[in-house]
Amino acid sequence: MKIVIAGAGAVGTHLSKLLSRDHQDCVLIDEDADRLGDLDSRYDIMTLQGRTTSINTMKEAGVDHADLFVGVTPDESRNMNACMIAHALGAKKTVARIDNFEYLDPSRKELFQQMGINSLIFPEVLAAIDITNGLKMSWARQRIDIHGGALILLGIKLRETCEILNQPLRTLCGPDDPYHVVAIKRGDDTLIPGGNDELHVNDIAYFMTTREYISYIRKIVGKEHYTDVKNVIIMGGGRTAVRVAKTAPDYMNLKIIEINQQRCEKLNEKLADLDLMVIHGDGRDLGLLQEEGIQHTQAFVALTGNAETNILACLTAKRLGVRKTVAMVENLDYVEMAERLDIGTIINKKTLAASHIYQMMLDADVSNVRSLMLLDSDVAEFIAAPGSKVTKYDVKDLGLPFGVTIGGLVRNNQGILVNGNTRIQAGDSVMVFCHEHHLKKAEKYFR
């Protein structure tokens, strides 16, 4: 597959790295030679210095026979213009990074299609969705709703209070049980468990279940004593914080601490219709945190542009008794360290954006592709096509490749957990979990 990426920033570089591992024909364009650096020698990609809206540069990059064109420069208008040019030159699909929320209105999708822009990504919105979902469940590290919540994937850190430790999964996750354990993070290893595997203290286990059994999962993992989140302090008043404030449930009381006075004034203007408080100050200041009631706060969310600051602030909040902490960690080199420090939920905008873009490369009908950073794995919702291989055999006889498992499906808007005797039907939305870069292996079963 031929992919052309315009913009060698965080998202473009990360996406290029992923595509090079898949051995895709990838060209990365940027007008700044320093940003391109030695990426072409470090990864199996081609780099091209030039303006991302230049027709000559586009032609030199081979956009006329590109399967996918991606505009991810920091400039929204440049990305959209580049996509329109790429479409006119022959690119089959285009995707633009934006920062204008009104463009995401579903009623405008056809307009952008007519302009030659097939998909729009707003990384801050994607991050805010993850953060808000996480805040709704103080006891879970990650929650992903599938097909409007018909299926739920929960990532949970297991403590000594968990009542299903040290037992073979075959005795816990039978055909009639209301959950499946689809993955386990243990130290540096990721396991796709079999019936003989067990759950241990400090594992991060990923449970597939349905909405009505969330409270049951909470009980068996020993998290009933966790206080639900009502009071939230957010450190950093950037665009992600704005989106979190606008999407948080009404029952949550939010405070945003921002160190820049001018930004505080802008936040007060943007969020004037919301019942929240904007505080000018440093979120790492112990005195300020205590003054603002950190002792009565159930969640602390660090969203500054500095990963080290966010990690340290979350550690401070934990020391002060906050149970739920969320850190924006854009530098992937710090993700593993943050996990070892038991920070809590870790958010990375570029992996969220890259996952959204990656699904456009697949030939099967697929949506809701998500990268699970801690597991080096992906989870995706595939639609089974009529006559596809996945509809011809029971799950146990499909011969799924190593590192690929099916957690559940949605049929007629009802979530159903999958076992070896399940026969998938055409039109089913199927939740597939796989090791990173195995989505291509999984998709052939669904088309």
Short mmCIF file of C-alpha atoms in Angstrom, two decimals:
data_model
loop_
_atom_site.label_atom_id
_atom_site.label_comp_id
_atom_site.label_asym_id
_atom_site.label_seq_id
_atom_site.Cartn_x
_atom_site.Cartn_y
_atom_site.Cartn_z
CA MET A 1 0.00 0.00 0.00
CA LYS A 2 1.23 3.49 -0.89
CA ILE A 3 0.86 6.10 1.89
CA VAL A 4 1.92 9.75 1.73
CA ILE A 5 2.12 11.69 5.00
CA ALA A 6 2.36 15.48 5.10
CA GLY A 7 3.90 16.71 8.35
CA ALA A 8 6.85 15.26 10.26
CA GLY A 9 5.59 16.29 13.69
CA ALA A 10 4.75 13.92 16.53
CA VAL A 11 1.78 12.23 14.81
CA GLY A 12 3.38 12.02 11.36
CA THR A 13 6.66 10.63 12.69
CA HIS A 14 4.94 8.08 14.93
CA LEU A 15 2.68 6.95 12.08
CA SER A 16 5.68 6.61 9.76
CA LYS A 17 7.40 4.44 12.33
CA LEU A 18 4.36 2.15 12.58
CA LEU A 19 4.03 1.87 8.82
CA SER A 20 7.72 1.08 8.36
CA ARG A 21 7.26 -1.94 10.62
CA ASP A 22 4.42 -3.06 8.35
CA HIS A 23 6.75 -2.64 5.35
CA GLN A 24 4.34 -0.22 3.69
CA ASP A 25 5.47 2.09 0.87
CA CYS A 26 5.52 5.31 2.89
CA VAL A 27 6.64 8.84 1.95
CA LEU A 28 6.92 11.54 4.64
CA ILE A 29 6.85 15.19 3.50
CA ASP A 30 7.91 18.24 5.48
CA GLU A 31 9.37 21.61 4.49
CA ASP A 32 11.72 21.58 7.49
CA ALA A 33 14.79 19.43 6.79
CA ASP A 34 15.64 19.33 10.51
CA ARG A 35 12.34 17.66 11.33
CA LEU A 36 12.93 15.01 8.69
CA GLY A 37 16.48 14.50 9.98
CA ASP A 38 17.62 10.91 9.50
CA LEU A 39 14.15 9.34 9.63
CA ASP A 40 14.66 7.68 6.25
CA SER A 41 17.69 5.80 7.56
CA ARG A 42 16.14 4.91 10.92
CA TYR A 43 12.86 3.67 9.43
CA ASP A 44 11.99 1.99 6.16
CA ILE A 45 10.42 5.10 4.65
CA MET A 46 11.25 7.79 2.10
CA THR A 47 11.46 11.44 3.20
CA LEU A 48 10.90 14.43 0.95
CA GLN A 49 11.59 18.07 1.80
CA GLY A 50 9.02 20.44 0.33
CA ARG A 51 5.81 22.38 0.96
CA THR A 52 2.99 20.06 1.88
CA THR A 53 0.57 21.96 -0.38
CA SER A 54 2.91 22.08 -3.38
CA ILE A 55 1.55 20.24 -6.43
CA ASN A 56 5.09 19.52 -7.63
CA THR A 57 6.03 18.08 -4.23
CA MET A 58 2.86 16.00 -4.21
CA LYS A 59 3.61 14.59 -7.63
CA GLU A 60 7.20 13.83 -6.66
CA ALA A 61 5.90 11.93 -3.64
CA GLY A 62 3.67 9.85 -5.92
CA VAL A 63 0.38 11.02 -4.48
CA ASP A 64 -1.34 10.34 -7.81
CA HIS A 65 -1.24 6.60 -7.05
CA ALA A 66 -1.43 6.82 -3.25
CA ASP A 67 -3.92 4.59 -1.43
CA LEU A 68 -3.94 7.03 1.50
CA PHE A 69 -2.88 10.64 1.98
CA VAL A 70 -2.53 11.96 5.54
CA GLY A 71 -2.29 15.67 6.41
CA VAL A 72 -1.00 16.04 9.98
CA THR A 73 0.92 19.32 10.07
CA PRO A 74 0.13 21.69 12.99
CA ASP A 75 -1.85 23.91 10.56
CA GLU A 76 -5.46 22.80 10.07
CA SER A 77 -6.00 24.81 6.88
CA ARG A 78 -2.82 23.44 5.34
CA ASN A 79 -3.90 19.88 6.11
CA MET A 80 -7.31 20.37 4.54
CA ASN A 81 -5.90 22.07 1.46
CA ALA A 82 -3.31 19.32 1.07
CA CYS A 83 -6.03 16.67 1.24
CA MET A 84 -8.09 18.43 -1.44
CA ILE A 85 -5.05 18.67 -3.71
CA ALA A 86 -4.12 15.04 -3.07
CA HIS A 87 -7.67 13.93 -3.88
CA ALA A 88 -7.67 15.93 -7.10
CA LEU A 89 -4.35 14.34 -8.09
CA GLY A 90 -5.67 10.82 -7.57
CA ALA A 91 -5.22 9.77 -3.91
CA LYS A 92 -7.86 7.16 -3.05
CA LYS A 93 -8.42 8.20 0.57
CA THR A 94 -7.46 11.30 2.54
CA VAL A 95 -7.45 12.22 6.23
CA ALA A 96 -6.80 15.64 7.78
CA ARG A 97 -5.86 16.62 11.31
CA ILE A 98 -8.04 19.51 12.51
CA ASP A 99 -8.54 21.70 15.58
CA ASN A 100 -12.03 23.05 14.86
CA PHE A 101 -14.63 21.04 16.74
CA GLU A 102 -17.56 22.12 14.56
CA TYR A 103 -16.06 20.21 11.62
CA LEU A 104 -16.78 16.93 13.46
CA ASP A 105 -20.55 17.47 13.27
CA PRO A 106 -21.88 14.32 11.49
CA SER A 107 -24.13 16.49 9.32
CA ARG A 108 -21.01 17.97 7.69
CA LYS A 109 -19.44 14.63 6.74
CA GLU A 110 -20.92 14.68 3.23
CA LEU A 111 -19.62 18.23 2.68
CA PHE A 112 -16.05 17.16 3.46
CA GLN A 113 -16.45 14.07 1.29
CA GLN A 114 -17.37 16.34 -1.61
CA MET A 115 -14.26 18.40 -0.87
CA GLY A 116 -12.13 15.28 -1.15
CA ILE A 117 -11.54 14.78 2.60
CA ASN A 118 -12.62 11.31 3.69
CA SER A 119 -11.87 11.57 7.39
CA LEU A 120 -11.03 14.16 10.05
CA ILE A 121 -9.06 13.64 13.25
CA PHE A 122 -8.96 15.93 16.27
CA PRO A 123 -6.42 14.31 18.64
CA GLU A 124 -7.50 16.39 21.62
CA VAL A 125 -11.09 15.18 21.21
CA LEU A 126 -9.93 11.55 21.04
CA ALA A 127 -7.88 12.08 24.21
CA ALA A 128 -10.79 13.78 25.99
CA ILE A 129 -13.08 10.82 25.24
CA ASP A 130 -10.58 8.44 26.83
CA ILE A 131 -10.10 10.69 29.85
CA THR A 132 -13.82 11.20 30.42
CA ASN A 133 -14.52 7.46 30.12
CA GLY A 134 -11.74 6.82 32.62
CA LEU A 135 -13.08 9.37 35.10
CA LYS A 136 -16.47 7.66 35.08
CA MET A 137 -14.80 4.57 36.56
CA SER A 138 -12.32 5.36 39.31
CA TRP A 139 -11.35 1.69 39.64
CA ALA A 140 -10.42 0.99 35.97
CA ARG A 141 -7.27 2.03 34.12
CA GLN A 142 -9.01 2.07 30.75
CA ARG A 143 -12.49 1.69 29.37
CA ILE A 144 -13.39 1.31 25.70
CA ASP A 145 -17.03 1.23 24.63
CA ILE A 146 -17.75 -0.87 21.56
CA HIS A 147 -20.74 -0.27 19.33
CA GLY A 148 -22.23 2.36 21.58
CA GLY A 149 -21.50 0.38 24.73
CA ALA A 150 -23.00 -2.96 23.69
CA LEU A 151 -19.60 -4.41 24.61
CA ILE A 152 -17.17 -2.96 27.14
CA LEU A 153 -13.41 -3.51 27.37
CA LEU A 154 -11.99 -2.77 30.82
CA GLY A 155 -8.30 -2.58 31.72
CA ILE A 156 -7.91 -3.12 35.49
CA LYS A 157 -4.87 -3.23 37.76
CA LEU A 158 -5.27 -6.22 40.06
CA ARG A 159 -4.51 -5.82 43.76
CA GLU A 160 -4.54 -8.26 46.69
CA THR A 161 -8.29 -7.67 47.12
CA CYS A 162 -9.06 -9.36 43.78
CA GLU A 163 -10.95 -12.60 44.42
CA ILE A 164 -10.09 -14.36 41.13
CA LEU A 165 -6.30 -14.48 41.55
CA ASN A 166 -4.21 -17.64 41.10
CA GLN A 167 -6.96 -19.72 39.51
CA PRO A 168 -6.87 -21.21 35.98
CA LEU A 169 -8.92 -19.06 33.65
CA ARG A 170 -10.72 -22.16 32.35
CA THR A 171 -12.47 -22.35 35.72
CA LEU A 172 -13.32 -18.63 35.69
CA CYS A 173 -14.25 -17.81 32.09
CA GLY A 174 -16.55 -20.55 30.88
CA PRO A 175 -19.09 -20.24 28.04
CA ASP A 176 -21.78 -19.06 30.46
CA ASP A 177 -19.66 -16.59 32.44
CA PRO A 178 -20.29 -12.85 31.90
CA TYR A 179 -16.73 -11.89 31.02
CA HIS A 180 -13.61 -12.97 29.14
CA VAL A 181 -10.03 -12.06 30.02
CA VAL A 182 -8.62 -11.20 26.58
CA ALA A 183 -5.16 -9.94 27.59
CA ILE A 184 -2.82 -9.64 30.55
CA LYS A 185 0.04 -7.19 31.05
CA ARG A 186 2.56 -8.73 33.44
CA GLY A 187 5.75 -6.76 33.95
CA ASP A 188 7.19 -6.21 30.48
CA ASP A 189 5.25 -9.10 28.94
CA THR A 190 1.87 -9.17 27.19
CA LEU A 191 -0.08 -12.43 27.39
CA ILE A 192 -3.05 -13.51 25.34
CA PRO A 193 -4.15 -16.05 27.94
CA GLY A 194 -5.27 -19.62 27.53
CA GLY A 195 -7.29 -21.76 29.88
CA ASN A 196 -4.30 -22.73 32.02
CA ASP A 197 -3.13 -19.15 32.63
CA GLU A 198 -3.83 -17.38 35.92
CA LEU A 199 -4.21 -13.81 37.10
CA HIS A 200 -1.61 -12.51 39.55
CA VAL A 201 -1.28 -9.50 41.83
CA ASN A 202 -0.17 -6.35 39.93
CA ASP A 203 -1.27 -7.72 36.55
CA ILE A 204 -3.21 -5.34 34.35
CA ALA A 205 -6.03 -7.54 33.06
CA TYR A 206 -8.30 -6.64 30.15
CA PHE A 207 -11.86 -7.87 30.60
CA MET A 208 -14.44 -8.05 27.81
CA THR A 209 -17.97 -7.85 29.17
CA THR A 210 -21.36 -6.24 28.62
CA ARG A 211 -22.72 -3.15 30.32
CA GLU A 212 -24.98 -4.98 32.78
CA TYR A 213 -22.05 -6.89 34.26
CA ILE A 214 -19.73 -3.95 34.96
CA SER A 215 -20.71 -3.94 38.65
CA TYR A 216 -20.04 -7.68 38.81
CA ILE A 217 -16.54 -7.20 37.37
CA ARG A 218 -15.96 -4.45 39.93
CA LYS A 219 -16.86 -6.86 42.72
CA ILE A 220 -14.71 -9.80 41.65
CA VAL A 221 -11.63 -7.63 41.12
CA GLY A 222 -12.07 -6.21 44.62
CA LYS A 223 -12.66 -2.57 43.70
CA GLU A 224 -15.99 -1.94 45.41
CA HIS A 225 -14.29 0.19 48.07
CA TYR A 226 -13.06 2.69 45.46
CA THR A 227 -14.91 5.99 45.76
CA ASP A 228 -16.66 7.12 42.60
CA VAL A 229 -15.24 10.28 41.06
CA LYS A 230 -17.09 13.49 41.87
CA ASN A 231 -14.39 16.14 42.41
CA VAL A 232 -11.71 16.53 39.71
CA ILE A 233 -8.67 18.78 39.50
CA ILE A 234 -7.16 19.30 36.03
CA MET A 235 -3.64 20.70 35.74
CA GLY A 236 -3.07 22.48 32.43
CA GLY A 237 -5.66 24.43 30.48
CA GLY A 238 -4.93 23.42 26.88
CA ARG A 239 -7.36 22.19 24.24
CA THR A 240 -7.59 18.71 25.75
CA ALA A 241 -8.64 20.21 29.09
CA VAL A 242 -11.31 22.27 27.33
CA ARG A 243 -12.72 19.18 25.63
CA VAL A 244 -12.70 17.23 28.93
CA ALA A 245 -14.54 20.09 30.64
CA LYS A 246 -17.18 20.13 27.90
CA THR A 247 -17.73 16.34 27.92
CA ALA A 248 -17.48 15.51 31.63
CA PRO A 249 -20.74 14.36 33.28
CA ASP A 250 -22.76 17.06 35.04
CA TYR A 251 -22.33 15.40 38.43
CA MET A 252 -18.56 16.01 38.40
CA ASN A 253 -17.14 19.19 39.95
CA LEU A 254 -14.14 20.38 37.92
CA LYS A 255 -11.32 22.78 38.73
CA ILE A 256 -8.70 23.71 36.12
CA ILE A 257 -5.34 24.98 37.35
CA GLU A 258 -3.42 26.93 34.69
CA ILE A 259 -0.08 28.67 35.22
CA ASN A 260 -0.53 31.21 32.40
CA GLN A 261 -2.69 34.21 33.34
CA GLN A 262 -3.76 35.01 29.77
CA ARG A 263 -4.74 31.41 29.19
CA CYS A 264 -6.85 31.52 32.35
CA GLU A 265 -8.75 34.48 30.95
CA LYS A 266 -9.37 32.63 27.68
CA LEU A 267 -10.56 29.56 29.57
CA ASN A 268 -13.04 31.66 31.52
CA GLU A 269 -14.41 32.96 28.20
CA LYS A 270 -14.57 29.52 26.51
CA LEU A 271 -16.09 27.77 29.50
CA ALA A 272 -18.34 30.56 30.75
CA ASP A 273 -21.44 28.39 30.29
CA LEU A 274 -20.06 25.63 32.53
CA ASP A 275 -20.15 25.40 36.31
CA LEU A 276 -16.43 25.04 36.95
CA MET A 277 -13.55 27.02 38.44
CA VAL A 278 -10.41 28.22 36.62
CA ILE A 279 -7.50 28.85 38.99
CA HIS A 280 -4.32 30.75 38.15
CA GLY A 281 -1.40 28.86 39.66
CA ASP A 282 1.03 25.95 39.48
CA GLY A 283 -0.59 22.53 39.84
CA ARG A 284 2.58 21.20 41.46
CA ASP A 285 2.28 23.66 44.36
CA LEU A 286 1.38 21.62 47.45
CA GLY A 287 -0.04 24.64 49.25
CA LEU A 288 -2.29 25.50 46.32
CA LEU A 289 -3.49 21.90 45.97
CA GLN A 290 -4.34 21.72 49.66
CA GLU A 291 -6.06 25.10 49.49
CA GLU A 292 -8.18 23.83 46.58
CA GLY A 293 -9.25 20.72 48.47
CA ILE A 294 -6.99 18.00 47.11
CA GLN A 295 -7.88 15.93 50.19
CA HIS A 296 -11.50 15.80 48.96
CA THR A 297 -10.59 15.16 45.32
CA GLN A 298 -11.11 11.74 43.76
CA ALA A 299 -9.29 12.37 40.46
CA PHE A 300 -6.29 14.43 39.34
CA VAL A 301 -5.65 14.92 35.60
CA ALA A 302 -2.30 16.32 34.43
CA LEU A 303 -2.52 17.73 30.89
CA THR A 304 0.43 20.10 30.51
CA GLY A 305 2.70 19.79 27.49
CA ASN A 306 5.52 18.38 29.60
CA ALA A 307 5.49 14.63 30.32
CA GLU A 308 7.86 14.86 33.31
CA THR A 309 5.72 17.57 34.90
CA ASN A 310 2.58 15.50 34.45
CA ILE A 311 4.15 12.35 35.91
CA LEU A 312 5.56 14.17 38.94
CA ALA A 313 2.28 16.00 39.54
CA CYS A 314 0.36 12.71 39.51
CA LEU A 315 2.85 11.18 41.96
CA THR A 316 2.30 14.18 44.24
CA ALA A 317 -1.48 13.83 43.97
CA LYS A 318 -1.25 10.13 44.84
CA ARG A 319 0.90 10.93 47.87
CA LEU A 320 -1.81 13.35 48.98
CA GLY A 321 -4.42 10.60 48.80
CA VAL A 322 -5.96 10.97 45.33
CA ARG A 323 -6.98 7.52 44.11
CA LYS A 324 -7.43 8.21 40.38
CA THR A 325 -4.69 9.98 38.41
CA VAL A 326 -4.41 10.56 34.67
CA ALA A 327 -1.24 11.79 32.96
CA MET A 328 -0.77 13.06 29.42
CA VAL A 329 2.53 11.49 28.32
CA GLU A 330 3.38 12.49 24.76
CA ASN A 331 6.97 11.23 24.90
CA LEU A 332 6.66 7.49 24.37
CA ASP A 333 10.03 6.96 26.08
CA TYR A 334 8.34 7.95 29.36
CA VAL A 335 5.31 5.67 29.06
CA GLU A 336 7.01 2.60 30.51
CA MET A 337 8.48 4.65 33.36
CA ALA A 338 5.06 6.14 34.14
CA GLU A 339 3.56 2.65 34.29
CA ARG A 340 6.29 1.36 36.60
CA LEU A 341 5.63 4.31 38.90
CA ASP A 342 1.99 3.18 38.98
CA ILE A 343 0.79 6.57 37.75
CA GLY A 344 -2.62 5.30 36.69
CA THR A 345 -4.18 6.09 33.32
CA ILE A 346 -1.73 7.24 30.64
CA ILE A 347 -2.92 9.23 27.62
CA ASN A 348 -0.93 9.73 24.42
CA LYS A 349 -2.55 11.78 21.65
CA LYS A 350 -0.31 10.65 18.83
CA THR A 351 -1.02 6.95 19.37
CA LEU A 352 -4.76 7.72 19.46
CA ALA A 353 -4.50 9.66 16.19
CA ALA A 354 -2.30 7.01 14.56
CA SER A 355 -4.82 4.28 15.47
CA HIS A 356 -7.61 6.27 13.84
CA ILE A 357 -5.56 6.70 10.67
CA TYR A 358 -4.39 3.08 10.64
CA GLN A 359 -7.94 1.74 10.30
CA MET A 360 -8.24 3.54 6.95
CA MET A 361 -5.49 1.29 5.58
CA LEU A 362 -7.50 -1.89 6.07
CA ASP A 363 -9.59 -3.37 3.28
CA ALA A 364 -12.12 -5.01 5.59
CA ASP A 365 -15.01 -3.06 7.12
CA VAL A 366 -13.39 -1.97 10.38
CA SER A 367 -13.93 0.80 12.91
CA ASN A 368 -12.98 1.76 16.43
CA VAL A 369 -9.33 0.73 16.04
CA ARG A 370 -7.47 1.48 19.25
CA SER A 371 -3.83 1.09 20.19
CA LEU A 372 -3.27 -0.20 23.72
CA MET A 373 0.12 1.31 24.48
CA LEU A 374 0.88 -0.68 27.59
CA LEU A 375 0.24 -3.95 25.78
CA ASP A 376 1.84 -3.09 22.43
CA SER A 377 -1.46 -4.32 21.04
CA ASP A 378 -4.46 -3.18 19.05
CA VAL A 379 -8.17 -3.74 19.43
CA ALA A 380 -10.59 -3.25 16.54
CA GLU A 381 -14.23 -3.72 15.59
CA PHE A 382 -14.55 -5.71 12.34
CA ILE A 383 -17.78 -6.21 10.42
CA ALA A 384 -18.03 -9.76 9.06
CA ALA A 385 -18.69 -9.64 5.30
CA PRO A 386 -21.07 -12.14 3.66
CA GLY A 387 -19.12 -15.25 2.66
CA SER A 388 -16.04 -14.24 4.66
CA LYS A 389 -13.96 -16.99 6.27
CA VAL A 390 -14.98 -15.94 9.78
CA THR A 391 -18.61 -16.88 8.98
CA LYS A 392 -17.82 -20.40 7.72
CA TYR A 393 -16.47 -22.08 10.85
CA ASP A 394 -16.92 -22.07 14.59
CA VAL A 395 -14.40 -19.79 16.29
CA LYS A 396 -12.35 -22.73 17.60
CA ASP A 397 -11.89 -23.99 14.02
CA LEU A 398 -10.93 -20.68 12.39
CA GLY A 399 -7.20 -21.19 12.86
CA LEU A 400 -6.65 -17.62 14.03
CA PRO A 401 -2.97 -16.64 13.88
CA PHE A 402 -0.89 -16.43 17.06
CA GLY A 403 -1.48 -13.15 18.84
CA VAL A 404 -5.06 -12.74 17.61
CA THR A 405 -8.17 -13.45 19.67
CA ILE A 406 -11.90 -12.62 19.47
CA GLY A 407 -13.43 -11.19 22.62
CA GLY A 408 -17.05 -10.60 21.69
CA LEU A 409 -19.50 -9.52 19.01
CA VAL A 410 -22.54 -7.30 18.56
CA ARG A 411 -25.56 -8.75 16.76
CA ASN A 412 -28.76 -6.75 16.39
CA ASN A 413 -27.30 -4.16 18.79
CA GLN A 414 -26.86 -6.78 21.51
CA GLY A 415 -23.42 -7.57 22.95
CA ILE A 416 -22.52 -11.28 22.99
CA LEU A 417 -19.39 -12.84 24.46
CA VAL A 418 -17.67 -15.29 22.15
CA ASN A 419 -16.52 -18.84 22.95
CA GLY A 420 -15.01 -21.61 20.82
CA ASN A 421 -18.43 -22.89 19.71
CA THR A 422 -19.67 -19.49 18.54
CA ARG A 423 -20.46 -19.17 14.81
CA ILE A 424 -20.09 -15.57 13.62
CA GLN A 425 -22.72 -14.36 11.15
CA ALA A 426 -22.45 -11.88 8.28
CA GLY A 427 -23.05 -8.36 9.56
CA ASP A 428 -21.85 -9.11 13.08
CA SER A 429 -19.58 -6.47 14.62
CA VAL A 430 -16.71 -8.52 16.02
CA MET A 431 -14.22 -7.31 18.62
CA VAL A 432 -10.73 -8.50 17.70
CA PHE A 433 -7.73 -8.17 19.98
CA CYS A 434 -4.25 -8.67 18.54
CA HIS A 435 -0.58 -7.95 19.10
CA GLU A 436 0.65 -4.76 17.47
CA HIS A 437 0.90 -4.88 13.67
CA HIS A 438 -1.24 -8.05 13.43
CA LEU A 439 -4.42 -6.29 12.26
CA LYS A 440 -3.56 -7.07 8.65
CA LYS A 441 -3.43 -10.77 9.52
CA ALA A 442 -6.81 -10.56 11.22
CA GLU A 443 -8.64 -8.60 8.54
CA LYS A 444 -8.42 -11.35 5.89
CA TYR A 445 -10.87 -13.39 7.95
CA PHE A 446 -13.53 -10.69 7.63
CA ARG A 447 -13.54 -9.74 3.93
#
